[in-house]
GROMACS .gro file of C-alpha atoms in nm:
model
  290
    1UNK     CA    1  -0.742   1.369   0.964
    2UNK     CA    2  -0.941   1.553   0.701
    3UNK     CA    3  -1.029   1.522   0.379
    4UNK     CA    4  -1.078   1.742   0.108
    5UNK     CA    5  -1.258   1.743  -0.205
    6UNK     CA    6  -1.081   1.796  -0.561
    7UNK     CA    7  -1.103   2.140  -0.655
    8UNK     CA    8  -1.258   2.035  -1.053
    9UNK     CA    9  -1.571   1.900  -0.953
   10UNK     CA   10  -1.852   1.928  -0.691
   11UNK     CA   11  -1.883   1.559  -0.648
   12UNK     CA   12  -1.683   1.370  -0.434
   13UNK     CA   13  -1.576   1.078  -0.592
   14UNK     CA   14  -1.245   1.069  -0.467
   15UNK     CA   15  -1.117   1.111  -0.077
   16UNK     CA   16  -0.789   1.351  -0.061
   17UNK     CA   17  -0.592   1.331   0.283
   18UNK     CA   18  -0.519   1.654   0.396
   19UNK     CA   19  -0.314   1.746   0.679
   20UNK     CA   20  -0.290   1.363   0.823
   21UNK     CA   21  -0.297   1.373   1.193
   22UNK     CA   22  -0.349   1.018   1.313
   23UNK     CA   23  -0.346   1.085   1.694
   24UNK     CA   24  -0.696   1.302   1.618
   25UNK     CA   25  -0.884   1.008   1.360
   26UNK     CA   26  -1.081   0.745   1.467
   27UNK     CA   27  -1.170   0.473   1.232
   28UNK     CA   28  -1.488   0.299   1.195
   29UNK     CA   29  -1.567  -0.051   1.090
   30UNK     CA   30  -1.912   0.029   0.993
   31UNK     CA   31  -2.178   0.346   1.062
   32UNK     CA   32  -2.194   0.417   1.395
   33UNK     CA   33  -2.220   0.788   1.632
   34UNK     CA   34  -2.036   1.004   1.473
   35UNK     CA   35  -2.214   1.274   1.688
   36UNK     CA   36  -2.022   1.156   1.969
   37UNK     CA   37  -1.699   1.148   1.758
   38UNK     CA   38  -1.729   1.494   1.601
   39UNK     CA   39  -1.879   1.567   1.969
   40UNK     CA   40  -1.529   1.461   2.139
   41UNK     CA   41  -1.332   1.655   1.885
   42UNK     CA   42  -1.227   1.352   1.687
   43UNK     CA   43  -1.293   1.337   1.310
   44UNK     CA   44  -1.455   1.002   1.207
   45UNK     CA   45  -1.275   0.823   0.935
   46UNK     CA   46  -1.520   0.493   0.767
   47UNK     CA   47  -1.234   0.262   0.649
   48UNK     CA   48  -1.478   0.095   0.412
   49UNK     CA   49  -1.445   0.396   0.228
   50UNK     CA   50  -1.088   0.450   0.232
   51UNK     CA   51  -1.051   0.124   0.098
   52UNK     CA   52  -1.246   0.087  -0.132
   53UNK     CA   53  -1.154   0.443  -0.299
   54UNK     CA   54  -0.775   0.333  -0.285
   55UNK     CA   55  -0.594   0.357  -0.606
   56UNK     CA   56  -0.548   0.021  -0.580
   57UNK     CA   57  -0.838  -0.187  -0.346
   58UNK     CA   58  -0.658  -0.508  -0.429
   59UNK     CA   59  -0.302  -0.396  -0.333
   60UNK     CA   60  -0.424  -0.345  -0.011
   61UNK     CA   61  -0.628  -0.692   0.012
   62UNK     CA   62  -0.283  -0.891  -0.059
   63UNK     CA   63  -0.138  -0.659   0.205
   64UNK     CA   64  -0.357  -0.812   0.460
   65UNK     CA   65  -0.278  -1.129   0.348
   66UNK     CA   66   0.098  -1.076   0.352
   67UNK     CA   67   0.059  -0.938   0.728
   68UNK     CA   68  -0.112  -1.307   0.803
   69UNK     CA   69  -0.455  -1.247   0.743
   70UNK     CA   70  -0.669  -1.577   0.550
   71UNK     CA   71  -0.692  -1.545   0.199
   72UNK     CA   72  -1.090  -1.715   0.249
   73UNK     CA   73  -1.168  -1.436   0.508
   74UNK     CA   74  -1.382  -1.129   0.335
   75UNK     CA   75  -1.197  -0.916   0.134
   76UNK     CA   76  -1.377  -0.635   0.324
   77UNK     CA   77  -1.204  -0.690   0.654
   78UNK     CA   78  -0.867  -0.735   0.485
   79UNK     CA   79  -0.934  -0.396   0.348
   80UNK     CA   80  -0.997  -0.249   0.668
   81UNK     CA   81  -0.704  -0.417   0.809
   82UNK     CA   82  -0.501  -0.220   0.529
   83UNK     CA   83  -0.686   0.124   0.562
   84UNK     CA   84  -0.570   0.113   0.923
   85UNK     CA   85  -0.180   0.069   0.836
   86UNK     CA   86  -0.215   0.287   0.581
   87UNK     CA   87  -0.328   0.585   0.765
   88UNK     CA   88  -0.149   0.531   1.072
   89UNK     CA   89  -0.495   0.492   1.304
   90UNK     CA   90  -0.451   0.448   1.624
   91UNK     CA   91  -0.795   0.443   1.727
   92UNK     CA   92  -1.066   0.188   1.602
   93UNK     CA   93  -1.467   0.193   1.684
   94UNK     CA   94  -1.539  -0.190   1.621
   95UNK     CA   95  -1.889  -0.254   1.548
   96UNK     CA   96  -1.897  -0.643   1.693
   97UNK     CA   97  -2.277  -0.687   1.680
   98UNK     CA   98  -2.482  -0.563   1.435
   99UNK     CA   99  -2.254  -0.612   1.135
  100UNK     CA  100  -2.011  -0.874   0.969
  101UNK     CA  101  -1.922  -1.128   1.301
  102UNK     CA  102  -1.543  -1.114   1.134
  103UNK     CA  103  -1.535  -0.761   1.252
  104UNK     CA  104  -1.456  -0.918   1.654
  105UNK     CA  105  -1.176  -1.142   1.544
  106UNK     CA  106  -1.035  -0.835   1.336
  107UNK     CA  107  -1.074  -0.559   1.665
  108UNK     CA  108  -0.850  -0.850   1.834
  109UNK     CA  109  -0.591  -0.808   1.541
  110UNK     CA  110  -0.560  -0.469   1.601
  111UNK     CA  111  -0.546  -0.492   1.981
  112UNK     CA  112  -0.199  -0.694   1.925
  113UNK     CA  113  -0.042  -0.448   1.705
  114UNK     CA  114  -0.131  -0.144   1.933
  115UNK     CA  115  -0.430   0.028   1.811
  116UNK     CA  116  -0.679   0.132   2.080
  117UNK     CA  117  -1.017  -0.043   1.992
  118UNK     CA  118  -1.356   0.051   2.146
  119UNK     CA  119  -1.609  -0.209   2.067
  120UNK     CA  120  -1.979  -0.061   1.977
  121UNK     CA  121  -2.270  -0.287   2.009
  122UNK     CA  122  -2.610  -0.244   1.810
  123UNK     CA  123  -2.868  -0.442   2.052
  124UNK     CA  124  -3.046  -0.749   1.925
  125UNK     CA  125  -3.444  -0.579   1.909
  126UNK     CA  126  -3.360  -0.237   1.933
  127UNK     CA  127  -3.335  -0.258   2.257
  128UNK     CA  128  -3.334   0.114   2.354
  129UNK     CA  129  -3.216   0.083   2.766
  130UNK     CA  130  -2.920  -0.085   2.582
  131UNK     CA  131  -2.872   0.108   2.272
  132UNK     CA  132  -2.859   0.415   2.560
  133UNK     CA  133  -2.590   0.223   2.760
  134UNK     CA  134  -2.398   0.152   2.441
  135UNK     CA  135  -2.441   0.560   2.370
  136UNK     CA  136  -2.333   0.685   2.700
  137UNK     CA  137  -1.973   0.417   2.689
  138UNK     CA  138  -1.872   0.567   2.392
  139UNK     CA  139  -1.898   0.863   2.468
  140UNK     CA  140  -1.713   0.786   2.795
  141UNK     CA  141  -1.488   0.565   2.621
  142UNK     CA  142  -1.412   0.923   2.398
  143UNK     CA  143  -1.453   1.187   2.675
  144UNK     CA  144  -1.769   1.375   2.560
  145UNK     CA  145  -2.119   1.338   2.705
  146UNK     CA  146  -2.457   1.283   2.515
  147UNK     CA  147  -2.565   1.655   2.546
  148UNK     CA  148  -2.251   1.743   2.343
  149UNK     CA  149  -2.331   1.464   2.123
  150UNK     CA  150  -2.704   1.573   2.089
  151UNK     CA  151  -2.616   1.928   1.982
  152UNK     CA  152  -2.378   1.762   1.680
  153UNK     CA  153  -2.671   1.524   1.620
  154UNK     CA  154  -2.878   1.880   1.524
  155UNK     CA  155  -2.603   2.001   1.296
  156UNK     CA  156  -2.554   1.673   1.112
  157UNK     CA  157  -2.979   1.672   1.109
  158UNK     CA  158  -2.934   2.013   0.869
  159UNK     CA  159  -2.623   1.819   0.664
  160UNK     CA  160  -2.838   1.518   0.604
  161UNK     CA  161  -3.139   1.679   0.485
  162UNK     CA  162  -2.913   1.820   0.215
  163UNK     CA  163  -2.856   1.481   0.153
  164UNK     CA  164  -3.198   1.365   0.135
  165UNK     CA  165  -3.281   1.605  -0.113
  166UNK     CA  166  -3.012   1.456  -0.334
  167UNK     CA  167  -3.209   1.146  -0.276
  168UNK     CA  168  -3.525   1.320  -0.405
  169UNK     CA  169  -3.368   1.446  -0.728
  170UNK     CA  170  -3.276   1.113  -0.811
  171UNK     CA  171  -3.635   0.916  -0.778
  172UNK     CA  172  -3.853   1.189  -0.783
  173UNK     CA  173  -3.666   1.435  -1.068
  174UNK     CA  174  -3.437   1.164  -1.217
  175UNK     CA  175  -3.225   1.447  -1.232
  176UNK     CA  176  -2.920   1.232  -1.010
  177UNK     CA  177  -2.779   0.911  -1.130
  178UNK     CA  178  -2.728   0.625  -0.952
  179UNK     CA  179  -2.346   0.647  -0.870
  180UNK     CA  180  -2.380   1.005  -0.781
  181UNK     CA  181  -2.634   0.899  -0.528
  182UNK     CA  182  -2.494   0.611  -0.388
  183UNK     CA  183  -2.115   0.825  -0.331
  184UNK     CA  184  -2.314   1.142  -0.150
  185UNK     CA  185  -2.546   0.887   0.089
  186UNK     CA  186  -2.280   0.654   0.118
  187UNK     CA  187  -2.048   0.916   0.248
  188UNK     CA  188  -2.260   1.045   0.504
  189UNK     CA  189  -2.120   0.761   0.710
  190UNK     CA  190  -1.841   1.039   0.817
  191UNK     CA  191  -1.936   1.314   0.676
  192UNK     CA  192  -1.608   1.281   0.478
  193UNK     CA  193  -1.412   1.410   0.809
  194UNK     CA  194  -1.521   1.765   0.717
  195UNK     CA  195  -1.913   1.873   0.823
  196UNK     CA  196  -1.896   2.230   0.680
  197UNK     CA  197  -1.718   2.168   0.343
  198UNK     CA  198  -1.891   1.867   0.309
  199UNK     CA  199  -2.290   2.034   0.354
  200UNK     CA  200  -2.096   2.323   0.108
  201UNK     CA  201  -2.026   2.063  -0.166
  202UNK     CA  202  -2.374   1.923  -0.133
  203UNK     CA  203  -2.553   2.227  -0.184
  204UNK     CA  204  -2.310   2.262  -0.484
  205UNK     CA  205  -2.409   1.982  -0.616
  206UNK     CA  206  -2.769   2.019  -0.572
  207UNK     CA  207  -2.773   2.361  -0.751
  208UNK     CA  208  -2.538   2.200  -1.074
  209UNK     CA  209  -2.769   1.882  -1.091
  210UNK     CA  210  -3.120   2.080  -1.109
  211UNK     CA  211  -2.982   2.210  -1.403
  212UNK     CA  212  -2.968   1.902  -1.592
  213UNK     CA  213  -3.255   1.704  -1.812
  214UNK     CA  214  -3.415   1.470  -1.637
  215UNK     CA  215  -3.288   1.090  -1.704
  216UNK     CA  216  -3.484   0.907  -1.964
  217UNK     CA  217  -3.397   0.524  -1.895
  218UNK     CA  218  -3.671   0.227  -1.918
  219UNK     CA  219  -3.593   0.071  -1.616
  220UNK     CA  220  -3.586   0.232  -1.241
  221UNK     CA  221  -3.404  -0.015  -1.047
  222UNK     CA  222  -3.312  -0.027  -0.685
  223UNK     CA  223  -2.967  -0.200  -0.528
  224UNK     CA  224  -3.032  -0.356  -0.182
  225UNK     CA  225  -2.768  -0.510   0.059
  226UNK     CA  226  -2.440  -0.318   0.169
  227UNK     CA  227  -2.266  -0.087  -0.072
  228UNK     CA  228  -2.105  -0.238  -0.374
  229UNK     CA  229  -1.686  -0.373  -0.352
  230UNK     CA  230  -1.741  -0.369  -0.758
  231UNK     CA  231  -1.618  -0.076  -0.923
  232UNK     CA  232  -1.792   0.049  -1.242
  233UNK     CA  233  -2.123  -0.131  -1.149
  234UNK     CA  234  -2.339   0.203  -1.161
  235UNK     CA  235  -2.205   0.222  -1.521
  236UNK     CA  236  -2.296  -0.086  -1.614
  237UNK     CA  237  -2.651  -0.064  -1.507
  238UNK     CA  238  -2.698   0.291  -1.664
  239UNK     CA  239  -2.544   0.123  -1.994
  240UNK     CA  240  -2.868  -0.152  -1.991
  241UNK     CA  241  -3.026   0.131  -1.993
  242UNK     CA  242  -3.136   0.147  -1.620
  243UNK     CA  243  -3.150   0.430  -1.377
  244UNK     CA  244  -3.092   0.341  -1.023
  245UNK     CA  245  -3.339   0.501  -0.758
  246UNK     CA  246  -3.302   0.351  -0.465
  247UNK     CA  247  -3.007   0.282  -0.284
  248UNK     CA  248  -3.098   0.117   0.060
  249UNK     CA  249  -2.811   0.076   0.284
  250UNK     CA  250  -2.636   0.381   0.148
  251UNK     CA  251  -2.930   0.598   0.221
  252UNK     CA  252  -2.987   0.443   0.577
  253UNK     CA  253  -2.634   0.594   0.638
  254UNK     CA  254  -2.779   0.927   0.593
  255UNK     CA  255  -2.991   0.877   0.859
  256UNK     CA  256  -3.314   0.956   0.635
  257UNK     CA  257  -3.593   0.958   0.945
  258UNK     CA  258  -3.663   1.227   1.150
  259UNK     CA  259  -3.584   1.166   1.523
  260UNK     CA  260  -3.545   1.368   1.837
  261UNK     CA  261  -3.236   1.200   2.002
  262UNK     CA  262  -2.972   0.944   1.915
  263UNK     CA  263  -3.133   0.654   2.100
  264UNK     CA  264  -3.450   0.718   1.854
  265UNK     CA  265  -3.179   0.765   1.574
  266UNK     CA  266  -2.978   0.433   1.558
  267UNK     CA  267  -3.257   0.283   1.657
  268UNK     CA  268  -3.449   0.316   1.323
  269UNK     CA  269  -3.145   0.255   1.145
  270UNK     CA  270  -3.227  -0.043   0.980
  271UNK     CA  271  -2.876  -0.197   0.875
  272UNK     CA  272  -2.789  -0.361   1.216
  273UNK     CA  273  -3.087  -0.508   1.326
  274UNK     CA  274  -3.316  -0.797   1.172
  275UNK     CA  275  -3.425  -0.833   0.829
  276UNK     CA  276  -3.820  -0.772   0.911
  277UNK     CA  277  -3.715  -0.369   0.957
  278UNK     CA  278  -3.529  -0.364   0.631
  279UNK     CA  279  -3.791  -0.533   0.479
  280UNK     CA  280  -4.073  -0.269   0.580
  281UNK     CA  281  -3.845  -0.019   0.460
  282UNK     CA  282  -3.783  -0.163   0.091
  283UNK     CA  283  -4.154  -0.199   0.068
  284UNK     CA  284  -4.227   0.143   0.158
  285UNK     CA  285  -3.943   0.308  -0.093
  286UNK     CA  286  -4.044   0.046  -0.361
  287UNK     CA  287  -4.383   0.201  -0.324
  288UNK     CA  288  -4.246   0.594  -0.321
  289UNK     CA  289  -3.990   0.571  -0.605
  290UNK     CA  290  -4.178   0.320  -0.830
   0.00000   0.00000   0.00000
C-alpha cells in the first residue's frame, strides 16, 4: 500500500490510501527495520498512525470491542486491532519486547483470524549478538538479507537527515511548531509507505517554513513519553502561549544518531530499552534546545 500526500499543502497531516494492495503491506505495532521491509520489497505501514489519523479514532476503538476485545485493555491496541481490518493486512511485525506487553496477547489475536505475524524482539541491554540475530530472522522471516537491508539503511540515512533539519528549525530557528514537528518525526516510523515523495515533501516543507518569522512564545516546552492519542494537544499548548521544542519519542523514530549499520542503529534507539538511556538523552536535548 502507499500513501500519498494531499495535493494543497506540503505537510502531511493526513495519510491518503492510494492504490491499496494488502498482499504487498506489512503492518507494524511499533518502530522497528523498515530497511529490511523496504529491503524485501514490502512497504511498511505503522498502524499507530493509521489509527490515530482515522476520521474517526473512536469508531474504530468500539470496533475492537465489538470483535471481543476488553473495554479496560489500551485503547492503543484496540486501535491497532481496527487498523488491521480496516486495511485488509495480512502481514503483522509484532514488537513483543521492547514495547506495550499487550502487544503479545494482540499478535495471538491476529494469528486466529489469519494474519501472518512475525514477532520482533528489542533485547533487554542492547544486547547487540541478539539485536543481530533478531536482524538477520526478519529479514529471513521477509526474504531479504542484511546487505540489502544496509544499502536501504543509507537511503533512509539521506531521508532522515531531512528530517533532522526540521528538528533544527524548530529549537534552534523556532521557525517549526510543535505539531508540525511531532507529524514529520513521528512519521518517519514508515516513511509514510513512500521514501521518494516523502524526502520530496520534506524538502518542501523545509524551503516554505524558512520563510516564516521565527515563533515568539514565553515558554519552550518539551513532550516526553510516546506520541500523543489526544488530538488538538499541540494547539492547546501553543494557545498558553508555549512553543514545543522537543519531541522525544517522535524524534527517536527518525533515527537522529549517526551509525554505520543497523545493529549500531536500533541499538541507540532509546524507546525500547531502559529508562537510564532515555534519560541521558532528555538531559542532553534539555541542554541543546533550552
Amino acid at each position: 500500500m502507499e500513501f500519498a500526500f494531499p495535493d494543497t499543502t506540503t505537510f502531511p497531516a493526513l495519510l491518503v490510501p492510494k492504490e491499496p494492495s494488502p498482499e504487498n503491506s506489512v503492518g507494524i505495532t511499533s518502530t522497528v527495520p523498515i530497511e529490511i521491509i523496504f529491503a524485501a520489497g514490502y512497504v511498511p505501514v505503522d498502524l499507530n498512525n493509521i489509527f490515530i489519523t482515522d476520521d474517526d479514532p473512536l469508531w474504530l476503538v468500539d470496533k475492537a470491542e465489538n470483535a471481543g476485545l476488553p473495554r479496560n485493555n489500551c485503547a492503543w491496541i484496540k486501535g491497532l486491532f481496527s487498523a488491521v481490518k480496516k486495511l485488509n493486512i495480512k502481514k503483522v511485525i509484532g514488537v513483543i519486547e521492547g514495547d506495550c506487553s499487550n502487544t503479545h496477547a494482540l499478535m495471538e489475536v491476529f494469528g486466529t483470524e489469519g494474519v501472518e505475524v512475525i514477532p520482533f524482539k528489542y533485547p533487554y541491554g542492547r544486547d547487540r549478538t541478539l539485536l543481530q540475530a533478531q536482524l538477520n530472522t526478519l529479514a529471513g522471516a521477509l526474504g531479504t538479507d542484511m546487505e540489502k537491508a544496509e544499502t536501504v539503511k543509507r537511503e533512509l540515512d539521506r531521508v532522515r537527515s531531512v528530517v533532522h533539519e526540521i528538528d533544527r528549525l524548530t529549537y534552534e530557528e523556532g521557525k517549526v511548531t510543535g505539531e508540525e514537528n511531532h507529524i514529520w518525526t513521528v512519521s518517519t516510523s514508515d516513511m509514510m509507505g513512500n521514501v521518494a515523495l516523502f524526502e520530496e515533501k520534506a524538502k518542501a516543507f523545509i524551503a516554505e517554513a524558512r520563510e516564516r518569522a521565527p515563533i515568539r512564545h514565553t515558554v519552550r516546552l518539551g513532550y516526553i513519553g510516546v506520541p500523543p492519542i489526544c488530538g488538538g494537544i499541540y494547539n492547546l499548548i501553543d494557545e498558553l502561549d508555549a512553543h514545543v521544542v522537543f519531541n522525544e519519542i517522535q524524534r527517536q523514530f527518525s533515527m537522529p544518531y549517526p551509525t554505520d549499520n543497523l545493529i549500531e542503529q536500533y541499538a541507540r534507539y532509546t524507546y525500547p530499552y531502559d529508562a537510564h538511556g532515555r534519560l541521558e538523552d532528555i538531559a542532553c536535548e534539555v541542554e541543546r534546545r533550552n
